[in-house]
Short mmCIF file of C-alpha atoms in Angstrom, two decimals:
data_model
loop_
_atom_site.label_atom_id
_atom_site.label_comp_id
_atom_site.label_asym_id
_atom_site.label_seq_id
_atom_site.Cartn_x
_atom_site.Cartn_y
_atom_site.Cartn_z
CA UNK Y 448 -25.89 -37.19 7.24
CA UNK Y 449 -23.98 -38.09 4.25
CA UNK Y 450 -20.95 -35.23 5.06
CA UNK Y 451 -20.75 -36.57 8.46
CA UNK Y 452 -20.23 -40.16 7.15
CA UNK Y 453 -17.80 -38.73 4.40
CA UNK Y 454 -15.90 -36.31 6.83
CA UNK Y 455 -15.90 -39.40 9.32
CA UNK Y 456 -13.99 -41.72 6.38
CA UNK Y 457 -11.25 -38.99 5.60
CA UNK Y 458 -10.78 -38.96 9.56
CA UNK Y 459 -9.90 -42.48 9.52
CA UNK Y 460 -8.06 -42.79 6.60
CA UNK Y 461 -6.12 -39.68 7.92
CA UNK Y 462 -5.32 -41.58 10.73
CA UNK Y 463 -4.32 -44.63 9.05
CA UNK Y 464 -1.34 -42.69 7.03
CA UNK Y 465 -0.01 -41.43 10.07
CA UNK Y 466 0.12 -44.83 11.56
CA UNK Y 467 1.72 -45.96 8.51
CA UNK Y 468 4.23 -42.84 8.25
CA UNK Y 469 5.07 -43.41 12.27
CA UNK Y 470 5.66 -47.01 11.44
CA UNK Y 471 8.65 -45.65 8.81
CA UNK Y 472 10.21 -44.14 11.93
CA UNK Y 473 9.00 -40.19 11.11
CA UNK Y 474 7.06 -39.38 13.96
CA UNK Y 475 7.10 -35.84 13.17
CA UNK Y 476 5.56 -35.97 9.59
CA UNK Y 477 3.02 -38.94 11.61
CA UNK Y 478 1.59 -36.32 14.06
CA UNK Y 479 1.54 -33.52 11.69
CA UNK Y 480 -1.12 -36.03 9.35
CA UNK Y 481 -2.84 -36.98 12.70
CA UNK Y 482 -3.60 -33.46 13.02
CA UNK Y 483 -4.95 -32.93 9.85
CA UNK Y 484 -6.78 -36.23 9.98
CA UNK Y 485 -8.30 -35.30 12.71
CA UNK Y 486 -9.64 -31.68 12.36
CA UNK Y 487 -13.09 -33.22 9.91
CA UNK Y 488 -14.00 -35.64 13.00
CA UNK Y 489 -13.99 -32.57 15.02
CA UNK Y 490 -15.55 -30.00 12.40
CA UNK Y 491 -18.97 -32.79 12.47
CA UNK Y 492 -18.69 -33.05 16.36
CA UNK Y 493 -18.96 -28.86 16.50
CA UNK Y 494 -21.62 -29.14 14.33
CA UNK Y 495 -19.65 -26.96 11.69
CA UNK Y 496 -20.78 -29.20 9.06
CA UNK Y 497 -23.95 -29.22 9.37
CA UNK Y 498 -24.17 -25.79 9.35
CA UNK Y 499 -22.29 -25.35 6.47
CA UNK Y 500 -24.10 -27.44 4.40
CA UNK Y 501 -27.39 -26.12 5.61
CA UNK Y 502 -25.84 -22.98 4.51
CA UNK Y 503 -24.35 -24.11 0.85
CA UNK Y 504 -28.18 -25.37 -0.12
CA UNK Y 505 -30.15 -22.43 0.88
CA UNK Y 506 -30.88 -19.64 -1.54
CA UNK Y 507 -31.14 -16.73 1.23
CA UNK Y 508 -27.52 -17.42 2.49
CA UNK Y 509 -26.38 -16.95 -1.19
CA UNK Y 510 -28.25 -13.78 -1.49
CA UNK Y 511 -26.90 -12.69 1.99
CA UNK Y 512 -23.29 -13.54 0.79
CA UNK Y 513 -23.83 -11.83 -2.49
CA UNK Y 514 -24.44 -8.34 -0.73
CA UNK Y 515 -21.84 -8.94 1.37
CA UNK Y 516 -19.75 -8.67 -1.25
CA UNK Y 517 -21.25 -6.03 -2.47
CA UNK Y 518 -20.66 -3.75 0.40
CA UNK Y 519 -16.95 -4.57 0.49
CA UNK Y 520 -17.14 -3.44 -2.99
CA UNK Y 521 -18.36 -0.71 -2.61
CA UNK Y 522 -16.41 0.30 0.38
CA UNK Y 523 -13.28 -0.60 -1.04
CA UNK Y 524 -14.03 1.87 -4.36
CA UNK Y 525 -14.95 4.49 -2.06
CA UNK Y 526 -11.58 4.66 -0.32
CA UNK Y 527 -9.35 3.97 -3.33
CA UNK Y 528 -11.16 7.13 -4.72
CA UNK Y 529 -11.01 8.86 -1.62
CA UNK Y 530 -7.56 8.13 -1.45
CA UNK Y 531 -6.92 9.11 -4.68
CA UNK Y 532 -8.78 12.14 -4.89
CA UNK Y 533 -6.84 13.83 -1.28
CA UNK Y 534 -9.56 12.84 1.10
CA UNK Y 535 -12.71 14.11 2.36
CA UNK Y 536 -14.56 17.14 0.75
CA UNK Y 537 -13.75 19.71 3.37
CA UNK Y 538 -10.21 18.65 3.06
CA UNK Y 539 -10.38 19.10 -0.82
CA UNK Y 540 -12.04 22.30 -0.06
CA UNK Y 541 -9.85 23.58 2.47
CA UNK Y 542 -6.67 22.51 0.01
CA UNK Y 543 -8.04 24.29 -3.07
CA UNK Y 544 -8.86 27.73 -0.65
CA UNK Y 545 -5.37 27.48 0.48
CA UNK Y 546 -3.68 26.85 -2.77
CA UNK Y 547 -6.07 29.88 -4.50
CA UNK Y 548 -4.25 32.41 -1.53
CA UNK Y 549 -0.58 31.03 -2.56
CA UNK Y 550 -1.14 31.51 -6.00
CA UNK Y 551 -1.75 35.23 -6.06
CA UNK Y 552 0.05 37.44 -3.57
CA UNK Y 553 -2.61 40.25 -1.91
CA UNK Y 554 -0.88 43.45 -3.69
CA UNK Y 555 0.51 41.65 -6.63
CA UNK Y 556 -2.44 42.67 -9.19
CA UNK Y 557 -1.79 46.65 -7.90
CA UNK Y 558 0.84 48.63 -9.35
CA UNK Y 559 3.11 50.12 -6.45
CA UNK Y 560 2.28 54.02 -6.56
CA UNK Y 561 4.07 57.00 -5.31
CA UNK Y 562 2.64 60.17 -3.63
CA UNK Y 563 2.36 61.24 -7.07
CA UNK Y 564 0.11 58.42 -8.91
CA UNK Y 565 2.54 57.28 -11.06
CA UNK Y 566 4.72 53.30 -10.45
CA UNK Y 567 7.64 53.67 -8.61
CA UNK Y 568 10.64 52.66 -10.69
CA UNK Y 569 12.29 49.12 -9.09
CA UNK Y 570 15.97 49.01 -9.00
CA UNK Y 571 17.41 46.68 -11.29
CA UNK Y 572 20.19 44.00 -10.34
CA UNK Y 573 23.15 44.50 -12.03
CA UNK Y 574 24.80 41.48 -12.57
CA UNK Y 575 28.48 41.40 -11.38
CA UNK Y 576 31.27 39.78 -13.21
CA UNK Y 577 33.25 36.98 -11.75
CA UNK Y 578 36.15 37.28 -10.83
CA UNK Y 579 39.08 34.95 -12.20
CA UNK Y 580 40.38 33.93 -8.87
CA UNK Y 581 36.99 31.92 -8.02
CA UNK Y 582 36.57 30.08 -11.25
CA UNK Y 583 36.96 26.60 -11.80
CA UNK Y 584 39.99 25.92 -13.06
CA UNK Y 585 38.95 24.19 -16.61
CA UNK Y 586 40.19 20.65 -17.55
CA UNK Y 587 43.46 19.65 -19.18
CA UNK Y 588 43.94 17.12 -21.50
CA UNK Y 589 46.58 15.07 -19.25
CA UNK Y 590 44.22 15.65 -15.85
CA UNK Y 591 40.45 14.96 -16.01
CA UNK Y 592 37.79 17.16 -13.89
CA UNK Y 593 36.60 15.05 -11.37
CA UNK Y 594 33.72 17.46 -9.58
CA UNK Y 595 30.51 15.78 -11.12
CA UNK Y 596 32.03 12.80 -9.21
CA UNK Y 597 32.84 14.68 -6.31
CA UNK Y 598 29.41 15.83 -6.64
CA UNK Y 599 28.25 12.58 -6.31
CA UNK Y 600 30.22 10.90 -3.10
CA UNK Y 601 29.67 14.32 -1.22
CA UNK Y 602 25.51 13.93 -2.13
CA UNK Y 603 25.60 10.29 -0.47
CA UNK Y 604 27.91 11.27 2.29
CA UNK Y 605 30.97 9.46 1.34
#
């Protein structure tokens, strides 16, 4: 009874600033405070109020708020974790079977063998000199080399 009377007084008073405001010639800035004035008037008529203080008294509804929050706490640390740890267990599964069969290639622990048992000798690479006609031509002291700049407008498309 008493939050009705007290919602009922801030509805009025509301109402009396925006009479006041319109008065000063802003009607706007009037109707916006008759709106507000007006929403605790209509928050006792729904019957809001009283359920919300029935609500902020009663023990139970505390408790039942309290584990509310607890389930969205827990919920939210499961999926940060989840989200942090790649997702579900068959998907960390199926990641660490897949990266376990691109770490080792199938023959790579075996020793290629000829006919005869023994390793077959790999050709080596021999490295091929350059050739003076594709070498960068090396700075001067008069001209500067402007390629790590070139570089740089080509890698951003200018």
């Amino acid at each position: 009874m008493l939050a009705e009377t007290i919602c009922s007084a801030v509805s009025v008073a509301g109402l009396g600033i925006a009479a006041v405001t319109a008065y000063r010639k802003r009607f706007l800035a009037a109707t916006r405070i008759a709106a507000y004035s007006l929403v605790p008037i209509g928050l006792v008529l729904t019957g809001a109020v009283e359920w919300a203080v029935d609500t902020a008294f009663s023990p139970s509804a505390w408790l039942g708020f309290g584990l509310l929050g607890g389930a969205w706490l827990l919920f939210m640390t499961t999926r940060a974790i989840e989200q942090r740890g790649g997702g579900t267990r068959k998907e960390r599964k199926a990641a660490a079977r897949a990266a376990e069969r691109e770490a080792v290639a199938p023959a790579a622990s075996a020793p290629a063998l000829r006919q005869g048992g023994s390793p077959v000798a790999q050709p080596q690479a021999q490295p091929q000199p350059q050739s003076q006609s594709k070498a960068k031509p090396k700075a001067t002291g008069t001209g500067e080399d402007f390629s790590d700049i070139e570089a740089i407008l080509k890698k951003h498309g200018i």
